[in-house]
XYZ file of C-alpha atoms in Angstrom:
727
model
C 64.811 91.568 106.083
C 66.791 92.017 102.864
C 69.461 89.595 104.085
C 66.861 87.018 105.146
C 65.186 87.237 101.752
C 68.507 86.961 100.026
C 69.346 83.906 102.117
C 66.156 82.178 100.937
C 66.971 83.024 97.344
C 70.492 81.631 97.560
C 70.009 78.375 99.396
C 67.707 76.444 101.689
C 70.030 75.594 104.555
C 69.169 72.552 106.712
C 69.082 73.011 110.454
C 71.855 70.539 111.286
C 74.334 72.233 108.962
C 73.385 75.660 110.307
C 74.064 74.442 113.844
C 77.458 73.090 112.781
C 78.397 76.457 111.323
C 77.233 78.307 114.416
C 79.207 75.893 116.600
C 82.401 76.531 114.608
C 81.832 80.276 114.775
C 81.298 80.063 118.552
C 84.513 78.058 118.965
C 86.447 80.541 116.793
C 85.118 83.559 118.687
C 85.983 81.912 122.024
C 89.599 81.469 120.904
C 89.758 85.065 119.651
C 88.339 86.280 122.989
C 90.848 84.197 124.926
C 93.787 85.532 122.917
C 92.441 89.077 123.160
C 92.407 88.906 126.956
C 95.955 87.520 126.907
C 97.082 90.342 124.609
C 95.480 92.994 126.831
C 97.125 91.499 129.915
C 100.490 91.381 128.135
C 100.076 95.007 126.975
C 99.406 96.133 130.554
C 102.458 94.200 131.733
C 104.623 95.789 129.028
C 103.298 99.217 129.962
C 104.325 98.709 133.598
C 107.755 97.458 132.516
C 108.239 100.579 130.368
C 107.311 102.879 133.276
C 109.696 101.052 135.590
C 112.506 101.158 132.999
C 111.890 104.892 132.497
C 112.163 105.561 136.241
C 115.374 103.563 136.464
C 116.808 105.277 133.379
C 115.931 108.720 134.795
C 117.610 108.011 138.127
C 120.759 106.642 136.524
C 120.795 109.414 133.918
C 120.675 112.022 136.694
C 123.640 110.427 138.443
C 125.485 109.744 135.214
C 125.229 113.263 133.847
C 126.969 114.566 136.969
C 130.023 112.546 135.932
C 130.051 113.891 132.378
C 132.277 116.849 133.151
C 134.909 115.482 130.815
C 133.959 115.350 127.112
C 135.876 112.059 126.794
C 133.938 110.232 129.532
C 132.536 107.694 127.034
C 132.215 104.970 129.661
C 129.503 106.976 131.412
C 127.693 107.482 128.129
C 127.788 103.749 127.405
C 126.448 103.040 130.879
C 123.568 105.476 130.325
C 122.644 103.860 126.991
C 122.342 100.504 128.786
C 119.585 101.968 130.955
C 117.662 103.595 128.078
C 117.761 100.532 125.777
C 115.111 98.596 127.789
C 112.733 101.537 127.417
C 113.069 101.513 123.633
C 112.710 97.736 123.441
C 109.697 97.807 125.741
C 107.927 100.413 123.594
C 108.440 98.266 120.475
C 106.982 95.217 122.266
C 104.060 97.258 123.593
C 103.220 98.576 120.129
C 103.241 95.022 118.776
C 100.774 93.940 121.457
C 98.541 96.910 120.616
C 98.517 95.854 116.952
C 97.611 92.331 118.044
C 94.741 93.696 120.141
C 93.352 95.657 117.166
C 93.608 92.592 114.941
C 91.863 90.336 117.464
C 89.094 92.866 118.033
C 88.452 92.857 114.285
C 88.469 89.051 114.268
C 85.943 89.052 117.115
C 83.532 91.037 114.919
C 84.076 89.149 111.669
C 86.492 86.208 111.964
C 86.089 84.853 108.425
C 84.151 85.416 105.228
C 84.676 82.187 103.302
C 85.309 78.479 103.529
C 86.638 75.970 101.054
C 86.449 72.204 101.408
C 89.658 71.004 99.783
C 90.582 67.351 99.361
C 94.333 67.070 99.083
C 95.643 64.619 96.490
C 95.999 61.188 98.095
C 93.569 61.972 100.926
C 90.074 60.481 101.256
C 88.353 63.294 103.135
C 88.232 66.994 102.346
C 89.483 69.519 104.902
C 87.429 72.601 105.745
C 89.566 75.735 105.343
C 88.105 78.958 106.768
C 89.424 82.200 105.255
C 89.439 85.657 106.868
C 91.265 88.956 106.768
C 93.681 87.704 109.451
C 94.795 84.272 110.601
C 93.811 82.721 113.918
C 95.461 79.637 115.362
C 96.089 77.791 118.598
C 99.428 76.409 119.764
C 101.703 78.520 117.553
C 99.923 77.693 114.317
C 99.642 73.937 114.808
C 95.849 74.167 114.997
C 94.643 76.648 112.385
C 91.127 78.031 112.907
C 91.242 80.749 110.232
C 93.660 81.222 107.332
C 94.722 84.687 106.202
C 93.298 85.615 102.776
C 96.887 86.019 101.595
C 97.941 82.480 102.524
C 98.754 80.190 99.585
C 95.777 77.875 100.125
C 93.346 80.833 100.132
C 94.122 81.409 96.438
C 91.948 78.335 95.709
C 88.901 80.360 96.843
C 89.677 83.152 94.397
C 90.756 81.114 91.386
C 88.609 77.990 91.178
C 85.064 76.706 91.185
C 84.246 73.134 92.296
C 86.506 70.533 90.683
C 90.229 70.035 90.259
C 92.255 72.795 91.874
C 95.726 73.611 93.115
C 97.757 76.252 94.887
C 101.434 77.147 94.896
C 103.087 76.801 98.289
C 106.727 77.550 99.226
C 107.470 73.840 98.884
C 105.893 73.517 95.457
C 102.502 73.059 93.832
C 99.797 71.344 95.914
C 97.019 69.659 93.934
C 93.615 68.419 94.992
C 89.887 68.834 94.541
C 87.730 71.787 95.561
C 84.509 70.217 96.792
C 82.803 73.248 98.298
C 83.125 77.013 98.114
C 81.077 78.811 100.761
C 80.707 82.460 101.724
C 79.413 83.964 104.967
C 77.762 87.123 106.198
C 78.983 87.632 109.785
C 78.446 90.923 111.602
C 79.526 91.656 115.173
C 80.107 87.968 115.815
C 76.666 86.873 114.586
C 76.136 84.581 111.606
C 73.398 86.069 109.422
C 73.571 83.701 106.478
C 75.844 81.641 104.289
C 75.609 80.125 100.838
C 77.507 77.713 98.649
C 78.812 79.381 95.540
C 78.745 78.617 91.870
C 79.533 81.061 89.081
C 75.999 82.520 88.929
C 75.828 82.954 92.703
C 79.252 84.620 92.776
C 78.169 87.078 90.096
C 74.876 87.747 91.865
C 76.670 88.567 95.132
C 79.130 90.884 93.413
C 76.305 92.580 91.530
C 74.456 93.185 94.798
C 77.556 94.686 96.417
C 78.250 96.922 93.429
C 74.664 98.181 93.517
C 75.250 99.692 96.944
C 76.413 103.255 97.472
C 80.122 103.924 97.389
C 81.963 105.233 100.444
C 84.058 108.392 100.909
C 87.148 106.189 101.152
C 88.138 103.099 99.213
C 87.324 99.861 101.017
C 89.100 96.514 101.101
C 87.652 93.948 98.662
C 89.071 90.673 99.983
C 85.649 88.995 99.748
C 85.163 89.818 96.058
C 88.637 89.568 94.512
C 88.318 88.074 91.031
C 90.562 85.448 89.459
C 92.539 87.794 87.199
C 92.858 90.322 90.029
C 94.191 87.627 92.352
C 96.865 86.748 89.781
C 98.095 90.354 89.878
C 97.961 90.557 93.681
C 99.970 87.364 94.253
C 102.591 87.745 91.530
C 106.024 87.177 93.072
C 107.924 86.179 89.939
C 108.401 89.536 88.259
C 110.507 92.499 89.297
C 108.392 94.697 87.039
C 104.656 94.028 86.951
C 102.698 96.180 84.495
C 98.901 96.284 84.485
C 96.801 97.813 81.715
C 93.312 98.006 83.202
C 90.210 99.647 81.825
C 88.205 102.151 83.868
C 86.531 100.427 86.804
C 88.638 97.263 86.657
C 89.873 97.760 90.226
C 93.493 98.679 89.433
C 94.054 100.866 92.475
C 92.368 98.485 94.876
C 94.429 95.631 93.445
C 97.626 97.654 93.942
C 96.844 98.200 97.631
C 95.895 94.575 98.215
C 99.116 93.641 96.466
C 101.032 95.865 98.909
C 99.322 94.052 101.792
C 100.143 90.694 100.196
C 103.805 91.637 99.726
C 104.065 92.657 103.376
C 102.520 89.314 104.383
C 104.939 87.401 102.151
C 107.772 89.642 103.311
C 107.651 88.498 106.931
C 110.598 86.218 106.225
C 112.764 88.879 104.572
C 111.381 91.758 106.660
C 109.564 93.694 103.973
C 107.594 96.251 105.942
C 105.506 99.328 105.267
C 108.671 101.480 105.271
C 109.992 99.517 102.276
C 107.010 100.320 100.016
C 106.237 103.631 98.320
C 103.133 104.619 96.371
C 103.393 107.371 93.749
C 99.935 108.989 93.736
C 98.368 111.199 91.064
C 97.053 113.810 93.546
C 96.209 114.492 97.177
C 92.528 113.572 96.743
C 93.613 110.126 95.623
C 95.969 109.801 98.618
C 93.130 110.571 101.003
C 90.755 108.217 99.179
C 93.050 105.178 99.513
C 94.321 105.934 103.027
C 92.055 103.470 104.832
C 92.580 100.294 102.794
C 95.811 98.957 104.305
C 94.794 99.679 107.926
C 91.490 97.911 107.179
C 93.553 94.917 106.052
C 95.503 94.999 109.305
C 98.666 96.498 107.829
C 100.465 99.762 108.462
C 99.840 102.530 105.974
C 102.711 102.875 103.517
C 104.206 106.175 102.444
C 102.570 107.908 99.510
C 103.944 110.827 97.512
C 102.684 112.873 94.613
C 105.357 113.285 91.960
C 106.075 116.966 92.577
C 106.718 116.269 96.277
C 109.182 113.590 95.220
C 110.930 116.174 93.023
C 110.982 118.673 95.868
C 112.696 116.159 98.167
C 115.334 115.356 95.549
C 116.002 119.071 95.024
C 116.500 119.910 98.697
C 112.858 120.828 99.429
C 112.763 123.433 96.690
C 109.179 124.518 95.866
C 107.935 122.860 92.666
C 104.957 123.800 90.523
C 102.081 121.375 91.324
C 100.929 119.084 88.516
C 97.359 120.238 89.126
C 98.407 123.740 88.102
C 99.862 122.354 84.883
C 96.688 120.360 84.119
C 94.544 123.394 84.878
C 96.486 125.356 82.254
C 96.533 122.511 79.712
C 92.747 122.141 79.921
C 92.051 125.868 79.783
C 91.522 127.799 76.573
C 94.448 130.124 77.211
C 96.860 130.573 74.259
C 99.821 129.749 76.520
C 98.636 126.155 76.961
C 100.019 125.013 73.592
C 103.502 126.166 74.544
C 103.211 124.485 77.960
C 102.115 121.237 76.298
C 105.024 121.392 73.837
C 107.433 122.135 76.682
C 106.254 119.096 78.656
C 106.516 116.807 75.645
C 110.039 117.980 74.819
C 111.647 118.343 78.245
C 110.263 115.028 79.500
C 111.147 113.132 76.318
C 113.852 110.575 75.628
C 115.551 113.114 73.324
C 115.864 115.647 76.137
C 117.155 112.964 78.512
C 119.936 112.239 76.022
C 120.669 115.972 75.832
C 120.978 116.111 79.647
C 123.355 113.134 79.577
C 125.550 114.908 77.018
C 125.453 118.013 79.194
C 126.676 115.967 82.176
C 129.509 114.534 80.083
C 130.336 118.052 78.941
C 130.530 119.560 82.452
C 134.229 118.734 83.103
C 135.221 120.443 79.850
C 132.819 123.389 79.615
C 131.530 124.118 83.122
C 134.597 123.564 85.311
C 137.401 126.052 85.852
C 140.387 124.204 87.309
C 143.187 126.275 88.888
C 146.568 125.442 90.389
C 146.252 124.753 94.120
C 148.843 126.164 96.508
C 149.756 125.478 100.101
C 152.490 126.924 102.309
C 155.102 124.741 100.687
C 154.102 125.881 97.190
C 152.036 124.365 94.381
C 150.264 121.205 95.518
C 148.788 120.247 92.153
C 148.466 121.943 88.777
C 145.178 122.605 87.008
C 146.150 120.184 84.225
C 146.694 117.397 86.760
C 143.397 118.214 88.466
C 141.473 118.045 85.202
C 143.188 114.864 84.060
C 142.469 113.099 87.359
C 138.864 114.362 87.486
C 138.103 113.101 83.969
C 139.709 109.722 84.599
C 136.699 107.915 86.201
C 133.822 108.757 83.885
C 131.835 105.797 85.258
C 131.378 107.505 88.634
C 128.915 110.318 89.501
C 130.531 113.752 89.442
C 130.037 114.225 93.176
C 131.941 111.044 93.990
C 134.698 111.978 91.550
C 134.953 115.382 93.225
C 135.171 113.797 96.692
C 137.978 111.519 95.488
C 139.742 114.542 94.012
C 139.478 116.366 97.351
C 141.029 113.412 99.180
C 143.857 113.235 96.624
C 144.639 116.946 97.057
C 144.641 116.612 100.872
C 146.964 113.613 100.640
C 149.376 115.547 98.417
C 149.295 118.518 100.762
C 149.444 116.788 104.152
C 150.378 113.145 103.556
C 148.471 110.118 104.801
C 148.848 110.727 108.545
C 145.636 110.850 110.535
C 146.058 114.506 111.473
C 146.654 116.057 108.100
C 147.191 119.733 108.719
C 145.038 122.184 110.603
C 141.265 121.890 110.303
C 140.908 125.368 108.811
C 143.601 124.705 106.209
C 142.081 121.369 105.206
C 138.643 122.954 104.874
C 140.126 125.779 102.792
C 141.631 123.315 100.316
C 138.391 121.309 100.164
C 136.374 124.447 99.443
C 138.869 125.534 96.793
C 138.454 122.213 94.947
C 134.630 122.256 95.281
C 134.302 125.708 93.791
C 135.933 124.468 90.593
C 133.170 121.905 89.861
C 129.516 123.072 89.943
C 127.278 120.399 91.453
C 124.094 122.331 92.152
C 121.562 120.780 89.758
C 119.304 123.820 89.527
C 122.256 126.152 88.962
C 123.536 123.879 86.181
C 120.078 123.696 84.616
C 119.944 127.493 84.654
C 123.330 127.566 82.880
C 121.947 125.220 80.235
C 119.049 127.568 79.526
C 121.183 130.693 79.608
C 123.262 129.622 76.593
C 121.289 128.835 73.445
C 124.464 127.938 71.538
C 125.348 125.346 74.196
C 121.852 123.866 74.017
C 122.038 123.601 70.224
C 125.504 122.071 70.369
C 124.291 119.402 72.770
C 121.155 118.847 70.705
C 123.209 118.516 67.525
C 121.024 120.891 65.528
C 119.318 124.273 65.550
C 116.331 124.729 67.816
C 112.999 124.637 66.022
C 110.818 127.721 66.188
C 108.718 126.107 68.912
C 111.791 125.028 70.897
C 113.184 128.534 70.624
C 109.974 129.813 72.264
C 110.311 127.149 74.961
C 113.927 128.237 75.534
C 112.933 131.891 76.001
C 110.015 131.063 78.305
C 112.127 128.690 80.403
C 114.823 131.347 80.746
C 112.236 133.825 82.069
C 110.755 131.287 84.479
C 114.146 130.308 85.918
C 115.267 133.922 86.256
C 112.100 134.707 88.224
C 112.704 131.758 90.553
C 109.775 129.687 89.272
C 110.605 125.995 89.013
C 108.027 124.564 86.633
C 106.913 120.941 86.789
C 108.902 119.827 83.735
C 111.993 121.854 84.673
C 111.949 120.347 88.167
C 111.902 116.831 86.684
C 114.872 117.631 84.443
C 116.791 119.263 87.318
C 116.048 116.261 89.568
C 117.417 113.969 86.858
C 120.616 116.045 86.807
C 120.793 115.917 90.622
C 120.567 112.118 90.658
C 123.164 111.717 87.934
C 125.496 114.208 89.609
C 125.386 112.755 93.102
C 123.748 109.366 92.812
C 120.756 108.593 94.999
C 120.738 107.070 98.463
C 117.681 108.815 99.936
C 115.334 105.987 98.970
C 117.722 103.074 99.357
C 115.299 101.362 101.798
C 112.502 101.257 99.208
C 112.109 97.769 97.767
C 108.684 98.019 96.124
C 107.314 101.023 94.217
C 103.660 101.242 93.186
C 102.871 103.759 90.444
C 99.242 104.448 89.567
C 97.995 106.312 86.475
C 101.098 105.176 84.595
C 99.890 106.716 81.344
C 100.282 110.247 82.715
C 104.066 110.043 83.091
C 106.675 110.766 80.416
C 109.937 108.947 79.555
C 112.200 111.249 81.583
C 110.049 110.657 84.657
C 110.508 106.895 84.319
C 114.248 107.471 83.902
C 114.103 109.328 87.211
C 112.247 106.440 88.873
C 115.005 104.110 87.666
C 117.660 106.339 89.271
C 115.814 106.925 92.540
C 114.856 103.285 93.144
C 117.677 101.245 91.610
C 117.060 98.125 93.736
C 113.268 98.264 93.921
C 110.673 96.139 92.221
C 107.822 97.960 90.502
C 104.071 97.517 90.214
C 102.845 99.939 87.565
C 99.160 100.361 86.732
C 97.537 102.463 84.059
C 94.956 102.861 81.326
C 96.090 104.324 78.024
C 92.475 105.384 77.334
C 92.416 107.688 80.371
C 95.364 109.867 79.392
C 94.786 113.584 79.905
C 96.401 116.243 77.705
C 98.470 113.703 75.748
C 98.053 110.522 73.752
C 99.416 107.084 74.576
C 99.495 103.696 72.878
C 99.973 100.257 74.385
C 103.639 100.582 73.335
C 103.969 102.780 76.446
C 104.475 99.623 78.499
C 107.296 98.437 76.248
C 108.975 101.807 76.715
C 108.619 101.534 80.504
C 110.143 98.044 80.451
C 113.092 99.318 78.433
C 113.756 102.271 80.757
C 113.381 100.464 84.092
C 115.315 97.470 82.725
C 114.347 94.841 85.298
C 115.385 91.189 84.934
C 111.832 89.896 84.686
C 108.806 91.845 83.486
C 105.200 91.016 82.721
C 102.256 92.930 81.252
C 98.806 91.844 82.438
C 95.537 93.177 81.067
C 92.306 93.685 83.021
C 89.405 94.061 80.600
C 86.398 93.664 82.891
C 84.857 96.829 84.334
C 82.998 96.529 87.644
C 82.290 100.160 88.493
C 79.660 101.523 86.124
C 76.299 100.190 85.098
C 76.192 98.786 81.571
C 74.381 101.902 80.348
C 76.983 104.299 81.765
C 79.911 102.261 80.461
C 78.466 101.988 76.947
C 77.808 105.729 76.919
C 81.379 106.517 78.003
C 82.929 104.161 75.447
C 81.558 106.203 72.546
C 84.243 108.798 73.272
C 87.090 106.361 72.534
C 88.052 106.104 68.867
C 89.586 102.648 69.114
C 87.280 100.883 71.493
C 89.205 98.552 73.839
C 88.231 94.929 74.374
C 86.249 95.802 77.453
C 83.733 93.599 79.210
C 80.985 95.106 81.304
C 80.047 93.222 84.459
C 76.504 93.517 83.095
C 74.936 95.448 85.940
C 71.836 97.084 84.547
C 70.802 100.609 85.517
C 68.994 103.654 84.265
C 69.749 105.399 80.992
C 72.273 108.234 80.926
C 70.520 111.596 81.003
C 71.588 114.263 78.491
C 69.886 117.527 79.449
C 69.969 120.409 76.937
C 69.849 123.968 78.328
C 69.541 127.323 76.566
C 71.265 129.747 78.932
C 73.284 129.939 82.167
C 70.195 130.309 84.358
C 68.610 127.202 82.863
C 71.897 125.340 83.337
C 72.003 126.173 87.052
C 68.360 125.160 87.470
C 68.980 121.847 85.698
C 71.980 121.092 87.924
C 69.995 121.915 91.071
C 67.139 119.645 89.917
C 69.523 116.757 89.213
C 71.095 117.132 92.659
C 67.627 117.055 94.209
C 66.758 113.815 92.369
C 70.068 112.202 93.388
C 69.429 113.057 97.034
C 65.923 111.616 96.829
C 67.426 108.399 95.442
C 69.611 108.204 98.544
C 72.978 108.652 96.836
C 75.727 109.465 99.334
C 78.335 110.926 96.958
C 77.108 113.328 94.271
C 79.947 114.811 92.232
C 79.576 117.828 89.953
C 82.409 117.674 87.417
C 83.811 120.590 85.436
C 86.623 120.748 82.914
C 88.837 122.928 85.140
C 88.980 124.259 88.669
C 88.367 127.762 87.342
C 85.066 126.618 85.810
C 84.178 124.824 89.055
C 84.747 128.025 91.047
C 82.459 129.970 88.709
C 79.789 127.280 88.978
C 80.064 127.318 92.770
C 79.353 131.053 92.730
C 76.371 130.525 90.445
C 74.858 127.773 92.620
C 75.171 129.806 95.831
C 71.750 130.010 97.429
C 70.261 127.248 95.256
C 71.887 124.109 96.650
C 74.432 123.264 99.333
C 77.641 122.314 97.535
C 81.341 122.633 98.246
C 84.475 122.765 96.118
C 86.754 119.799 96.843
C 90.099 120.923 95.418
C 93.572 121.970 96.542
C 93.698 119.462 99.391
C 90.124 120.148 100.580
C 89.160 116.582 99.731
C 88.763 114.827 103.079
C 85.558 112.843 103.326
C 84.186 113.184 99.807
C 80.561 112.901 100.872
C 77.409 114.785 100.029
C 77.424 117.205 97.081
C 80.738 118.575 95.867
C 82.501 120.057 92.847
C 85.691 118.720 91.288
C 87.744 119.419 88.169
C 87.862 116.234 86.074
C 91.620 115.804 86.412
C 91.261 115.481 90.202
C 88.539 112.836 89.885
C 90.818 110.284 88.222
C 90.988 107.075 90.228
C 87.920 108.043 92.281
C 84.304 106.907 91.997
C 80.964 108.402 93.001
C 77.357 107.259 93.262
C 76.194 109.967 90.865
C 78.058 112.242 88.471
C 76.734 115.412 86.866
C 78.946 116.745 84.072
C 78.101 120.424 84.211
C 79.875 122.417 81.522
C 79.419 120.874 78.072
C 79.092 123.681 75.542
C 80.547 125.356 72.481
C 83.602 126.502 74.455
C 84.547 123.094 75.876
C 85.217 119.490 74.826
C 85.615 120.393 71.162
C 89.054 118.980 70.416
C 90.055 115.387 69.708
C 91.867 115.037 73.033
C 88.686 116.067 74.863
C 87.088 112.725 74.050
C 89.314 110.959 76.556
C 88.480 113.628 79.116
C 84.784 112.870 78.649
C 85.492 109.135 78.936
C 87.273 109.730 82.250
C 84.409 111.899 83.516
C 81.646 109.467 82.539
C 83.341 106.420 84.035
C 83.514 107.951 87.527
C 79.789 107.227 88.030
C 78.524 104.034 89.638
C 74.753 104.430 89.358
C 73.655 107.669 87.693
C 75.236 109.896 85.049
C 73.825 113.187 83.808
C 75.284 115.616 81.278
C 74.138 119.241 81.197
C 74.680 120.388 77.603
C 74.346 123.629 75.730
C 71.376 123.401 73.367
C 72.484 123.490 69.736
C 70.812 125.866 67.320
C 69.107 124.157 64.391
C 70.398 125.133 60.954
């Protein structure tokens, strides 16, 4: 009924045109059905071929293994591999057919969502171009029924209203006239309505969609991509694309659609899901975005939180989670100031320079070269070893050490293929290796075991605060605790010592919440992904526990040092109602140039309470109201996890609520508790900020925390506040 009423509001559609649209839909669905049956038949055929190849491989493997009594019988091994290769190839083909089946089944439900009538320059008649999430064509693309939303011509739908228009194709710019822009509502193969769009209609549709409840997982937004968002998604010119986007501007969704677009464009140069990596702020965020790429018909790409990245670089060493650091920084514990100072220093450009000087200093201060002897006598003196080791300062220490090992073996045994006994060669190798320490964590421990060394490298005395950091770091390292900032510094040392080849396949890195990273972390990204392009998204107004300016993006450009870089700004917020957004903006000192999408809603509720019991009752009442309004995601936000745990205990027996933290974030639906730092990047139908009082949100930095909290809400925002005593 709602759709029918909406159809009448949008456009009175004549019967003949409706029949034409239904006829085209019927023809499109028939082709999809035909290709689906072909794909299913081909998949069954491939499955039978795999089973047959497996049987043949098993029989030949059984016979072949009987002949492998001699370790040098390589001919038999080669023969066996010839029988197993068809199995592997068949599985790859079968998986491709299965992907095709999934794509065609999706097309059968909703083949397209838009149409443009585009008259190419020099042509008399306009051509109807139908746009969907996937392409559909007959005769190997010669007869195109539906164009993929990522195709060049589809950009006309996102970027232009009726009138002159163009799109950039591989062969150059194509100009013409956009005569019609139409959008469809098709569900399960049935056309419900369509309408021709102008600016007011487009805004009305988007406003209607935004007024709906959010979902536990982020959804694809191909139907509602805006012009400035499309520019970000389709950018292929820049190796470093930076996006400063206000809260609710769709940064994360844009990043994922951009990943899908890059994979589509990468068909020619084989850019696949395994070539893209997303650096996520936390596990809740990873779960929230996990469905977008599969919904767009693409494989999910790998996603890592930063501490897991550090752990991999450091040989799977356990690293303090960032959430633990944020929990401490947002607490009222005295130790938090020292932790904050430690982060700011150890992850700074100054400390990176100190680490570089330490690396340069290793050959002189951390190595102990000795004469090396073999049966014949002295192979090489310690002076010669040191001189040769220090000769190639442009190479990583590990590579220099490997070259030194080879030189020593050549001196000892000559250049013949069999240079000495295995045990003797290994002994000489080990003797050389023990002279040069290459364990990054061990070296970092040495750095923080010698205050004089640290001061010499720094070029001055440690300040009083740095002296405290030195002592605390020494204790942490001695106890085996690898703190978040120490792990980043040790990982930087590891990459500089040995170079990095672990992520050599990565060609596109997406980093969200850019404002939360420090200079040393970007230096580490540069080392880990030397050949990758970057898409980096952030909002300097949503920084937690530190302050950032727009100059952050200049600093990132300088560190990553890519040939071409671009900073784009997204100023329009689509998430919150106007009332919620305006309320949240009061917590920002220098208000950004932010445009609300102008979706009206109810006023923000500020509820004063006198005591803990009244607070709990107010929260329970707000939850009850939100449920009655039909909201699907109701998030209770607290400053820290510790506060959330205490609130959970207090609400026991009053309302049904769960704590979604520490990985317990799957399916964020119903009523749940979160610390604010875990809510970044997420959105909820209703938000209740539960712990505003005299012991919280009192410092200048807390304003940004409140801004983050308020801008998580789509439809309703309530703040439970401690009642102030009148003077």
